[in-house]
XYZ file of C-alpha atoms in Angstrom:
731
model
C -69.959 107.996 -47.680
C -71.556 105.748 -50.411
C -74.564 102.969 -49.054
C -72.569 100.679 -50.352
C -69.898 101.545 -48.218
C -72.006 102.551 -45.013
C -73.867 98.782 -44.739
C -70.292 97.365 -45.104
C -69.167 99.092 -42.548
C -71.840 98.293 -40.628
C -71.839 94.804 -41.034
C -67.465 94.597 -40.352
C -68.617 96.568 -36.640
C -71.328 94.260 -35.859
C -69.489 91.021 -36.931
C -66.465 92.489 -34.716
C -68.783 93.338 -32.073
C -69.952 89.449 -32.066
C -65.984 87.705 -31.675
C -65.316 90.796 -29.166
C -68.046 89.788 -27.188
C -67.274 85.838 -27.703
C -63.708 86.085 -27.219
C -65.052 88.400 -23.233
C -67.566 84.555 -23.198
C -64.771 82.657 -23.135
C -62.306 84.327 -21.510
C -65.053 84.600 -18.598
C -65.599 80.875 -18.716
C -64.253 78.253 -16.505
C -62.966 75.678 -18.658
C -64.069 72.743 -16.399
C -62.261 68.935 -17.610
C -63.287 65.324 -17.419
C -60.941 62.553 -18.954
C -63.523 59.725 -19.850
C -61.624 56.228 -20.109
C -64.003 53.917 -21.834
C -62.303 49.499 -20.957
C -63.763 46.414 -21.267
C -63.897 45.889 -16.938
C -65.769 43.883 -14.745
C -69.655 44.198 -13.710
C -70.794 42.148 -11.182
C -74.963 42.974 -10.442
C -76.500 40.280 -10.134
C -73.962 38.055 -8.265
C -72.261 36.624 -11.472
C -69.652 38.044 -12.637
C -69.184 39.763 -16.473
C -67.125 41.358 -19.089
C -68.731 44.586 -19.917
C -67.665 48.739 -21.011
C -66.730 50.784 -17.672
C -66.208 54.296 -17.762
C -63.511 55.088 -15.888
C -63.553 51.768 -13.736
C -67.094 51.941 -13.093
C -71.022 51.055 -14.471
C -72.409 53.611 -15.137
C -69.658 56.362 -15.837
C -69.242 58.997 -12.734
C -71.736 62.032 -12.848
C -70.135 65.126 -14.799
C -71.120 68.028 -12.933
C -70.984 71.669 -14.387
C -71.619 75.401 -13.813
C -73.978 77.438 -16.372
C -71.393 79.347 -18.037
C -69.225 76.691 -18.071
C -66.261 75.893 -20.945
C -66.320 71.191 -21.326
C -63.168 69.877 -21.880
C -64.424 66.156 -22.466
C -61.529 64.279 -23.513
C -61.909 60.354 -24.288
C -60.031 57.604 -24.263
C -61.494 53.987 -25.747
C -58.908 51.705 -24.892
C -61.625 48.739 -26.912
C -61.011 46.844 -30.216
C -64.238 48.589 -31.577
C -64.571 52.183 -32.227
C -66.751 53.998 -29.577
C -68.549 57.762 -29.301
C -70.041 59.910 -26.915
C -72.662 61.177 -26.991
C -74.471 64.280 -24.647
C -78.097 63.484 -24.336
C -79.517 67.178 -23.888
C -76.460 68.572 -24.055
C -77.234 71.917 -26.866
C -73.648 71.603 -28.338
C -71.963 71.947 -32.049
C -73.604 69.741 -34.303
C -69.768 68.334 -34.590
C -69.312 66.870 -31.010
C -72.908 65.701 -30.766
C -72.373 62.106 -30.405
C -73.532 59.608 -33.514
C -71.205 57.764 -35.635
C -71.390 59.083 -39.158
C -73.795 61.243 -38.132
C -72.452 63.879 -36.831
C -69.192 62.760 -35.711
C -66.653 60.083 -36.446
C -66.216 57.431 -33.911
C -63.631 57.420 -31.518
C -61.212 54.384 -33.469
C -59.241 52.260 -30.618
C -55.751 53.268 -28.907
C -57.028 56.816 -29.891
C -57.994 59.762 -28.127
C -60.234 63.063 -28.773
C -60.888 65.832 -26.961
C -64.795 67.315 -27.350
C -64.716 70.806 -25.783
C -68.290 73.131 -26.092
C -69.519 75.575 -24.181
C -72.674 75.113 -21.320
C -75.520 77.274 -21.715
C -78.249 75.315 -20.049
C -78.583 73.557 -16.613
C -80.548 70.442 -15.256
C -79.758 66.594 -15.009
C -78.766 65.224 -18.004
C -77.233 61.995 -18.866
C -73.774 60.622 -21.888
C -74.483 57.384 -23.811
C -72.509 55.443 -26.371
C -74.355 56.069 -29.703
C -72.047 52.958 -31.613
C -73.915 50.631 -31.736
C -75.633 48.729 -28.502
C -72.265 49.463 -26.380
C -75.261 51.058 -24.408
C -76.740 48.263 -22.940
C -72.924 47.320 -23.019
C -72.656 50.404 -19.495
C -70.882 53.162 -21.504
C -73.336 55.245 -20.160
C -73.612 58.085 -17.028
C -75.173 60.726 -15.931
C -74.116 65.399 -16.106
C -75.775 67.917 -13.531
C -74.693 71.401 -14.280
C -75.988 74.209 -12.166
C -77.027 77.225 -12.135
C -74.539 80.005 -11.781
C -76.184 81.215 -8.303
C -77.803 78.217 -5.477
C -78.928 80.201 -2.429
C -78.284 78.959 0.828
C -80.782 76.639 2.050
C -81.051 74.691 -1.605
C -81.932 71.415 -1.182
C -78.905 68.790 -2.094
C -78.542 66.942 -4.663
C -79.215 63.261 -5.662
C -78.314 62.103 -8.740
C -80.063 58.605 -9.588
C -79.150 57.246 -12.682
C -82.126 54.373 -13.301
C -82.140 51.301 -16.128
C -82.112 47.621 -16.365
C -79.964 45.237 -16.978
C -78.470 41.469 -18.859
C -75.922 39.784 -18.293
C -76.516 38.215 -21.370
C -74.433 40.145 -24.173
C -76.677 42.766 -25.623
C -76.639 40.762 -29.450
C -77.542 37.762 -28.562
C -80.349 39.639 -27.072
C -81.555 40.969 -30.430
C -79.892 38.282 -32.390
C -83.037 36.854 -30.228
C -85.987 39.066 -30.508
C -85.322 39.084 -34.385
C -85.243 35.854 -34.788
C -89.026 36.349 -33.131
C -88.264 33.429 -30.145
C -90.614 33.481 -27.072
C -87.379 33.329 -24.931
C -87.897 36.334 -22.747
C -92.203 36.674 -23.187
C -92.036 32.951 -21.220
C -88.208 34.349 -19.056
C -91.001 37.277 -17.738
C -94.002 34.265 -17.486
C -96.426 37.423 -19.724
C -96.655 34.412 -22.670
C -101.070 34.581 -23.063
C -102.184 31.280 -23.778
C -105.402 29.703 -24.844
C -105.229 27.856 -21.098
C -104.799 31.586 -20.026
C -107.318 33.090 -22.002
C -110.259 31.168 -21.060
C -109.057 31.190 -17.193
C -108.912 35.243 -17.780
C -112.411 34.872 -19.834
C -110.867 36.639 -22.320
C -111.236 33.985 -24.613
C -113.765 34.769 -27.763
C -110.840 37.590 -27.445
C -108.179 35.188 -28.675
C -110.922 34.375 -31.517
C -111.318 37.758 -32.472
C -107.228 38.855 -32.583
C -106.575 35.609 -34.699
C -108.517 36.178 -37.030
C -107.491 39.744 -36.788
C -103.792 38.291 -36.901
C -103.596 40.526 -33.980
C -99.942 39.999 -32.518
C -100.426 39.492 -28.422
C -100.001 42.557 -26.595
C -96.458 43.316 -25.220
C -95.369 46.352 -23.308
C -91.680 45.240 -23.042
C -89.252 43.142 -25.204
C -86.378 41.677 -23.495
C -86.236 40.075 -20.301
C -84.042 41.672 -17.926
C -82.217 40.282 -14.929
C -82.143 43.012 -12.762
C -83.400 46.699 -12.416
C -80.388 48.954 -11.069
C -79.803 52.952 -9.610
C -76.390 54.009 -10.217
C -75.643 50.789 -10.622
C -77.113 48.767 -7.914
C -80.347 46.635 -7.455
C -80.786 48.849 -4.125
C -78.684 52.668 -3.144
C -78.828 54.415 -0.179
C -79.011 58.225 0.633
C -77.938 59.174 4.424
C -79.546 61.993 5.935
C -80.915 64.820 8.467
C -84.172 64.342 9.699
C -86.220 67.098 8.244
C -83.501 67.380 5.658
C -84.872 68.702 1.792
C -83.773 66.365 -1.417
C -83.711 67.321 -4.988
C -83.829 63.048 -6.159
C -81.900 64.488 -10.262
C -83.056 61.141 -11.997
C -82.781 60.078 -15.245
C -84.098 56.874 -16.788
C -81.062 56.002 -18.589
C -82.560 51.853 -18.955
C -81.396 50.631 -22.616
C -85.666 50.097 -22.877
C -87.235 50.075 -20.115
C -89.825 52.870 -18.743
C -90.451 52.632 -15.289
C -93.576 53.097 -12.783
C -91.802 56.302 -9.634
C -93.965 55.701 -6.347
C -91.944 57.219 -2.677
C -92.845 56.579 0.759
C -92.489 58.780 2.252
C -95.802 60.866 -0.144
C -96.788 62.086 -3.204
C -93.620 63.157 -5.400
C -93.031 67.051 -6.366
C -91.964 67.169 -9.877
C -89.955 70.665 -9.834
C -87.871 70.081 -13.827
C -88.796 67.948 -16.763
C -86.058 67.160 -18.713
C -83.441 69.503 -17.039
C -85.703 72.398 -17.737
C -87.430 73.658 -14.778
C -91.087 73.475 -14.570
C -94.310 75.085 -12.178
C -94.141 72.408 -9.658
C -96.971 69.302 -9.400
C -97.362 66.984 -7.004
C -98.143 63.712 -8.221
C -98.158 60.230 -6.547
C -97.073 57.848 -9.200
C -94.874 59.026 -12.703
C -94.474 57.091 -15.275
C -90.714 57.676 -16.897
C -89.745 56.452 -20.476
C -87.125 55.461 -21.458
C -83.690 58.471 -21.972
C -86.420 61.333 -20.119
C -85.403 62.749 -16.527
C -87.208 64.000 -14.114
C -86.579 66.189 -10.641
C -87.669 65.654 -7.748
C -88.870 67.250 -4.037
C -88.383 64.910 -1.294
C -88.163 65.501 2.627
C -86.068 62.956 4.275
C -88.574 60.894 7.157
C -88.200 62.081 11.637
C -88.044 58.528 11.895
C -86.818 55.111 9.098
C -85.642 55.649 6.496
C -88.829 55.723 2.971
C -88.646 53.386 -0.334
C -88.089 56.000 -3.212
C -89.524 52.862 -5.762
C -88.619 51.912 -9.669
C -91.317 49.684 -11.027
C -90.815 48.444 -14.292
C -94.211 49.140 -17.205
C -94.287 45.561 -17.890
C -94.023 44.733 -13.539
C -91.403 42.146 -13.625
C -89.316 43.889 -11.079
C -88.201 46.981 -9.638
C -84.836 48.646 -8.431
C -84.764 50.866 -4.984
C -82.777 54.199 -3.014
C -83.989 53.817 0.733
C -83.738 57.425 2.346
C -82.895 58.465 5.973
C -81.872 56.786 8.652
C -80.717 52.968 7.075
C -80.054 51.047 10.032
C -83.881 52.079 10.772
C -87.526 50.855 10.640
C -88.245 50.553 6.545
C -91.383 51.609 4.834
C -91.357 50.774 1.512
C -93.217 52.094 -0.909
C -96.882 51.550 -2.068
C -96.551 48.380 -5.294
C -97.577 48.980 -8.168
C -100.407 46.871 -9.947
C -99.346 43.825 -11.887
C -100.523 44.174 -15.779
C -102.995 43.220 -17.316
C -101.925 41.058 -20.472
C -104.915 39.789 -21.095
C -107.077 43.246 -20.517
C -104.709 44.446 -22.601
C -105.085 42.137 -25.523
C -109.114 42.963 -25.592
C -107.670 46.724 -25.733
C -105.503 46.356 -28.152
C -107.796 44.088 -30.555
C -110.720 46.631 -30.209
C -107.792 49.757 -30.596
C -106.480 47.596 -33.697
C -109.733 46.523 -34.909
C -110.597 50.607 -35.296
C -107.384 51.779 -36.287
C -107.656 49.065 -39.473
C -111.066 50.512 -40.111
C -110.069 54.160 -40.619
C -109.078 55.676 -43.950
C -105.189 55.474 -44.320
C -103.654 58.119 -45.610
C -99.756 58.624 -47.287
C -97.691 60.788 -44.258
C -96.820 63.799 -46.322
C -94.748 67.100 -45.315
C -96.513 70.776 -44.951
C -95.318 74.091 -45.419
C -97.467 76.565 -44.882
C -96.324 80.851 -44.861
C -97.599 82.736 -42.059
C -100.444 84.290 -43.856
C -102.642 80.628 -45.022
C -102.011 79.874 -41.200
C -103.625 81.280 -37.894
C -103.756 80.803 -34.396
C -104.580 77.366 -33.587
C -102.423 76.097 -36.141
C -99.446 78.564 -34.845
C -99.946 76.937 -31.306
C -101.384 79.623 -29.689
C -104.605 77.583 -28.733
C -105.027 75.244 -26.351
C -104.853 71.243 -27.321
C -108.403 70.474 -27.560
C -108.698 73.578 -30.304
C -105.023 72.440 -31.852
C -107.460 69.010 -32.654
C -109.608 70.361 -34.304
C -107.319 70.896 -36.730
C -105.986 67.444 -36.619
C -108.092 65.046 -37.639
C -105.246 62.750 -37.060
C -104.647 63.304 -33.547
C -107.911 61.814 -32.335
C -108.640 58.479 -34.126
C -112.185 58.949 -34.259
C -114.598 54.841 -33.968
C -111.241 54.154 -30.726
C -110.677 57.348 -28.257
C -114.982 58.052 -27.000
C -116.262 54.784 -27.108
C -113.638 52.426 -24.873
C -111.820 52.279 -22.020
C -109.113 51.968 -24.196
C -108.183 55.446 -23.379
C -108.643 55.882 -20.685
C -106.415 51.718 -19.502
C -103.843 53.724 -22.091
C -102.123 50.640 -23.356
C -100.772 50.077 -19.213
C -102.985 46.568 -18.366
C -105.038 48.605 -15.395
C -106.521 51.391 -14.584
C -105.138 55.126 -15.266
C -104.913 56.315 -11.610
C -102.839 52.855 -10.732
C -101.056 52.893 -13.257
C -101.130 56.737 -15.394
C -100.010 57.205 -18.801
C -97.104 59.696 -19.148
C -97.886 62.209 -16.780
C -97.767 65.045 -19.642
C -101.035 66.541 -19.568
C -100.133 67.440 -15.970
C -96.630 69.017 -16.812
C -96.866 72.883 -17.018
C -94.672 75.027 -18.465
C -92.982 78.081 -16.456
C -93.044 80.989 -19.579
C -94.787 80.776 -22.722
C -93.332 78.180 -25.245
C -95.769 78.984 -28.082
C -93.909 79.591 -31.334
C -93.230 83.013 -32.820
C -96.346 84.047 -35.627
C -93.614 85.435 -38.166
C -92.395 82.216 -39.139
C -93.382 79.483 -41.857
C -94.189 76.006 -40.779
C -93.724 72.935 -41.865
C -96.025 69.921 -40.819
C -94.633 66.929 -41.214
C -96.750 63.639 -40.654
C -94.582 60.350 -39.545
C -96.538 56.882 -39.006
C -94.914 55.164 -36.363
C -94.753 51.206 -37.610
C -92.941 47.716 -37.603
C -94.017 44.260 -37.112
C -92.594 42.685 -33.976
C -92.565 39.199 -35.666
C -90.057 40.085 -37.294
C -88.626 42.822 -35.058
C -88.164 45.640 -37.680
C -89.495 48.717 -36.964
C -89.499 51.549 -39.130
C -91.320 55.134 -39.733
C -93.690 55.280 -42.458
C -93.024 51.433 -42.833
C -89.257 52.182 -44.228
C -85.552 52.161 -41.571
C -82.824 54.364 -41.866
C -81.266 53.091 -45.004
C -84.301 52.824 -47.240
C -85.321 57.562 -46.581
C -83.098 59.437 -44.554
C -84.119 62.497 -44.245
C -86.605 65.000 -42.997
C -85.729 68.362 -44.232
C -86.550 71.251 -43.007
C -85.033 75.055 -43.221
C -83.291 76.997 -40.413
C -86.284 80.308 -39.388
C -88.587 77.668 -39.447
C -91.504 76.009 -37.472
C -91.200 72.338 -36.858
C -94.568 70.322 -36.261
C -93.568 66.784 -36.152
C -97.632 65.847 -35.981
C -96.954 61.643 -34.970
C -99.629 58.357 -34.617
C -97.940 55.503 -33.179
C -99.524 51.999 -34.975
C -97.538 49.152 -33.338
C -98.565 47.565 -29.933
C -95.479 49.249 -28.262
C -94.693 52.581 -26.329
C -91.623 54.186 -28.361
C -89.626 57.331 -26.690
C -88.952 59.709 -29.768
C -85.339 61.496 -28.885
C -84.242 64.794 -30.836
C -81.209 65.944 -30.737
C -80.101 69.045 -30.760
C -83.757 70.346 -30.095
C -85.660 71.034 -27.461
C -89.440 70.573 -28.399
C -92.795 72.722 -26.689
C -94.834 69.063 -26.474
C -98.270 69.894 -27.065
C -101.231 69.452 -24.499
C -103.875 71.153 -22.854
C -101.870 73.121 -20.978
C -101.262 75.079 -24.573
C -99.695 77.991 -24.304
C -97.796 76.806 -20.864
C -96.962 73.039 -22.237
C -94.243 71.735 -21.522
C -90.617 71.330 -23.238
C -88.347 68.356 -23.832
C -85.944 66.829 -25.698
C -87.242 62.896 -25.486
C -91.625 62.285 -25.818
C -93.489 58.998 -24.955
C -95.749 57.830 -27.952
C -98.081 55.450 -26.179
C -100.027 52.306 -28.906
C -102.661 53.687 -31.356
C -102.546 57.152 -30.049
C -101.492 60.377 -31.998
C -98.161 63.006 -29.993
C -97.868 66.711 -31.238
C -94.277 68.063 -30.854
C -93.328 71.946 -31.803
C -90.187 73.795 -32.293
C -88.155 76.350 -33.739
C -85.755 75.380 -36.437
C -82.611 77.859 -35.241
C -80.212 74.624 -36.212
C -78.145 73.909 -38.890
C -76.515 70.690 -40.478
C -77.823 67.092 -39.662
C -79.184 66.024 -35.863
C -80.473 62.807 -35.309
C -83.905 62.028 -34.815
C -84.938 58.516 -33.800
C -86.791 56.173 -30.921
C -84.837 56.161 -27.719
C -85.183 51.929 -27.577
C -82.164 51.458 -27.889
C -83.370 47.523 -29.982
C -85.507 49.349 -32.047
C -83.565 52.230 -32.494
C -81.182 49.647 -34.361
C -83.631 48.312 -36.550
C -84.592 50.845 -37.906
C -86.573 53.339 -36.235
C -84.945 56.364 -37.423
C -83.991 59.149 -39.269
C -81.789 62.635 -39.732
C -82.814 65.558 -39.650
C -80.992 67.843 -42.701
C -81.186 71.736 -42.319
C -81.642 72.200 -46.005
C -78.635 74.582 -47.322
C -76.172 73.488 -44.962
C -74.146 70.458 -45.177
C -71.557 67.988 -41.907
C -67.959 68.391 -42.211
C -66.850 66.310 -45.302
C -64.973 64.138 -43.709
C -68.506 62.399 -41.237
C -70.500 62.575 -45.284
C -67.565 60.303 -46.856
C -68.394 57.734 -44.684
C -72.909 58.132 -44.094
C -72.293 54.557 -45.522
C -71.505 53.461 -42.491
C -74.625 54.785 -40.580
C -77.566 53.256 -43.211
C -76.343 50.179 -42.762
C -78.592 46.646 -43.133
C -76.929 43.938 -40.701
C -77.486 40.450 -41.220
C -78.835 38.206 -38.400
C -78.852 33.630 -39.582
C -79.819 31.437 -36.705
C -81.116 28.013 -37.540
C -84.231 25.788 -35.364
C -83.286 21.774 -36.066
C -85.781 19.220 -34.389
C -83.199 15.483 -34.552
C -86.118 12.963 -34.077
C -86.753 9.200 -34.077
C -87.419 9.172 -36.811
C -86.357 12.086 -39.676
C -84.726 15.120 -38.207
C -85.549 18.785 -39.732
C -85.312 22.146 -40.151
C -84.588 25.468 -41.402
C -81.351 28.197 -40.971
C -82.160 31.280 -42.188
C -80.140 34.562 -42.444
C -81.968 37.885 -42.899
C -81.755 41.517 -42.779
C -83.929 44.278 -42.407
C -86.382 43.178 -46.499
C -84.663 40.037 -46.702
C -84.253 36.660 -46.270
C -82.346 33.178 -47.384
C -83.800 30.267 -45.989
C -82.672 26.453 -45.942
C -85.220 24.351 -45.207
C -85.198 20.600 -44.945
C -86.782 17.045 -43.894
C -84.886 14.055 -43.776
C -85.700 10.796 -42.525
C -82.852 7.757 -42.342
C -84.467 5.497 -44.897
C -82.970 8.511 -47.535
C -85.688 10.306 -47.861
C -85.737 13.670 -48.109
C -88.338 17.012 -49.140
C -85.417 20.039 -49.114
C -85.938 23.695 -50.696
C -83.214 27.049 -50.626
C -85.034 30.543 -51.603
C -85.299 33.378 -51.405
C -87.797 36.136 -50.034
C -88.893 39.352 -50.676
C -90.318 40.916 -47.294
C -92.846 43.730 -48.299
C -94.477 43.579 -44.490
C -95.640 41.829 -42.222
C -98.526 39.572 -44.731
C -96.910 39.542 -48.044
C -93.557 38.367 -49.434
C -92.576 37.326 -52.878
C -90.576 33.854 -52.833
C -87.748 32.606 -55.081
C -86.233 29.393 -54.886
C -85.265 25.396 -55.815
C -86.843 22.379 -54.178
C -85.453 18.947 -53.964
C -88.069 15.993 -53.325
C -88.118 12.392 -53.048
C -91.791 12.015 -53.809
C -91.367 14.316 -56.912
C -89.747 11.363 -59.314
C -88.653 11.857 -62.064
C -89.320 15.235 -61.199
C -87.183 15.978 -57.335
C -85.126 19.052 -58.832
C -87.669 22.190 -59.305
C -87.143 25.467 -59.590
C -90.551 27.492 -57.845
C -91.694 30.828 -58.093
C -94.079 31.783 -55.191
C -95.131 33.821 -52.234
C -95.912 33.723 -48.853
C -99.371 35.016 -47.142
C -100.730 35.425 -43.939
C -104.496 34.164 -44.113
C -106.492 35.787 -41.404
C -106.590 33.098 -37.580
C -102.393 33.364 -38.263
C -102.100 30.548 -40.886
C -98.591 30.998 -42.633
C -99.042 30.136 -46.456
C -96.438 29.770 -49.242
C -97.524 29.266 -52.533
C -95.547 28.682 -55.779
C -95.226 26.723 -59.442
C -92.591 25.431 -59.817
C -91.437 25.708 -63.820
C -92.533 22.886 -64.980
C -95.859 23.802 -63.915
C -96.713 22.160 -60.646
C -98.475 23.709 -57.996
C -97.870 23.299 -54.476
C -99.246 24.882 -51.142
C -97.983 24.716 -47.734
C -99.812 25.998 -44.283
C -98.902 25.637 -40.137
C -100.685 26.909 -37.360
C -99.845 27.748 -34.126
C -101.856 26.920 -30.738
C -99.689 28.442 -27.464
C -101.774 26.037 -25.049
C -99.988 26.552 -21.787
C -96.365 28.512 -20.737
C -93.728 26.402 -22.031
C -95.997 23.229 -24.812
C -96.784 24.471 -27.427
C -99.060 22.758 -30.534
C -97.916 22.652 -34.018
C -99.816 21.552 -37.140
C -98.964 21.978 -40.507
C -101.044 21.132 -43.269
C -99.419 20.556 -47.877
C -100.882 20.272 -50.914
C -99.208 19.107 -54.567
C -100.864 18.867 -57.668
C -97.946 16.291 -59.432
C -97.224 14.166 -55.950
C -99.212 14.247 -52.693
C -101.349 16.194 -50.451
C -99.273 15.460 -46.345
C -99.251 16.698 -42.899
C -98.504 16.852 -40.159
C -98.297 17.795 -35.808
C -95.969 18.337 -33.334
C -96.154 18.733 -29.367
C -93.226 20.629 -27.853
C -92.078 21.712 -24.428
C -89.580 23.907 -24.350
C -86.995 22.424 -21.999
C -83.671 24.954 -21.581
C -83.094 29.066 -23.883
C -82.267 26.646 -25.973
C -84.029 23.047 -26.725
C -87.005 21.766 -26.371
C -88.895 18.481 -26.515
C -91.105 17.684 -28.896
C -93.244 15.197 -30.013
C -94.470 14.715 -33.422
C -95.485 12.584 -36.472
C -95.690 13.892 -40.038
C -97.389 11.941 -42.474
C -94.961 11.084 -44.794
C -92.140 9.725 -42.118
C -94.314 8.593 -39.135
C -94.265 9.522 -35.479
C -90.800 9.769 -33.323
C -89.826 11.315 -30.841
C -86.757 13.448 -29.326
C -85.335 17.344 -29.260
C -86.226 20.689 -30.854
C -82.628 22.535 -30.961
C -81.835 26.816 -31.212
C -78.930 27.557 -32.193
């Protein structure tokens, strides 16, 4: 027998054996089928019934229960008027059923049914949700429990808790408010940072410093929610026998909210993180990021009912699960301290200044072979040794000389408002990656502009830079530095990664990780898949505003029908809004349409004597500080040169002063400056100054008092149009 024939026979026998084993597995596996009917239906969380999205007539959808080794058969019917998808969050599924529209899977079209079939090769607590636009906020989500094959008789009873946030407002309206930088949600949360508030909190000096460096007001959350919910309701109840042991399977299925979890019956014993068992650990309270899950062991008290509470990270509310004898005395959980917004601003200002003083290097991708990488880089040693080799991990000049790290940007002390618990979580088995594989090291800066509500990796959106390329057989390390003032829960589809912490070789495995402001987080995973997998911030509004990427396995491609529509994944939608003032002496306002990098703006001032200043222009956005500008201006004060083409730029000056500077086609110069002052929660002062080399110098001031979300009362004076009063309306 020739060597070539022998090799061919060996390959045939190996392939035949794999086919036989695969056939035996599927022949023995039990199929568990669920029919999921996605429909528009009535939902009442706050006392006001609205039309949202239901699954089988409920919100959230039903809990899907399986046993390890089952074959899941998911029959998804879409009765909506728009496409829909379902992503099986945390499940290791075949790429084609992962549920990310135009990345791995085509959406289910209106009136159609798709059947997804996949084996369940894991156990634990997970969830499912839409990945199509903002459907997740509408209610298209539910939980998943996969039980182990063997369950002992004394195993604790499962209690599944889906905690989340809820807003009666249409989600697209929420996003539009964020895109236009409306202060409505901050006002709704009672967290507007004002001059009078800074004086009262003895942080006026920091307010001056923050303005000088153009540091934005610190914020703990984007949206002001109407309610926080457990299993779709503000309060949930769990009955049981005194002394009974419960396994609370808690998943944060919120759109953008983090929660502190605590229990009136004592510390929480954490036994699993993101579905995977860990070494049991007792914690008094725990911060759970959006899209994470934790399993806890708790005992039902001998008498009374005890509260398991989930308090929103921004301190604006909570949702409760009452456990025990529901007809007896209630024992509430300990209150989580309210965040100190002004102290948070002090911390954030110091951190931003420190970060600006650090050397700035462009993020890079580095590929290392086993011959040029040491054990520390392989993840075999502790986080302390990792820091020696990772200069970005420790932010010199910031972390060691202030209380910034101590407070973790929570607006309170670490013991009362702790950071994510990863350093306290220990895997049961070693998680270090194999030594005999090449390493790919990818540095990602988490970047954004809160004013514009643009969220990015390395200052680019998915439409601008979509792909993170890796190869099968590599160990991959992401070094992620958060240069924004918001927390970001980052989720990698199709993989579990180790979060590198002080636990070293026993750092826990997760599918979602919180990256705190001004911090660096390192994750590592074995690249053992193929095709394309989504990586994104699981704050839904951050994701759809640009903080997303596709992890692409080189040499492999997804299905041709998906690739044929891949451009739809890169769409960059436009948002249109207007502010208009109607006063006794004049009308003025702006009409704006914008996407990630482009603005088209119409500005006007017109008094009742037919005097006007009108401009329409295009802005090309580069960053928060700089945009190019081209447009057309018409001004009665410019007679005989009323109409002129202009070219210039926008620049943000120190003390948060907006400046627009242009030259017209005749060589005339104009500079416009404006600066707002927030005096109280509802009262603000606007100031404007304008210099034109051809015609004049003008100025104006205005006092605005918020009455409703869309209407303000305004008193103003303009040097050209004089004084008056009226209303300002936001469309």
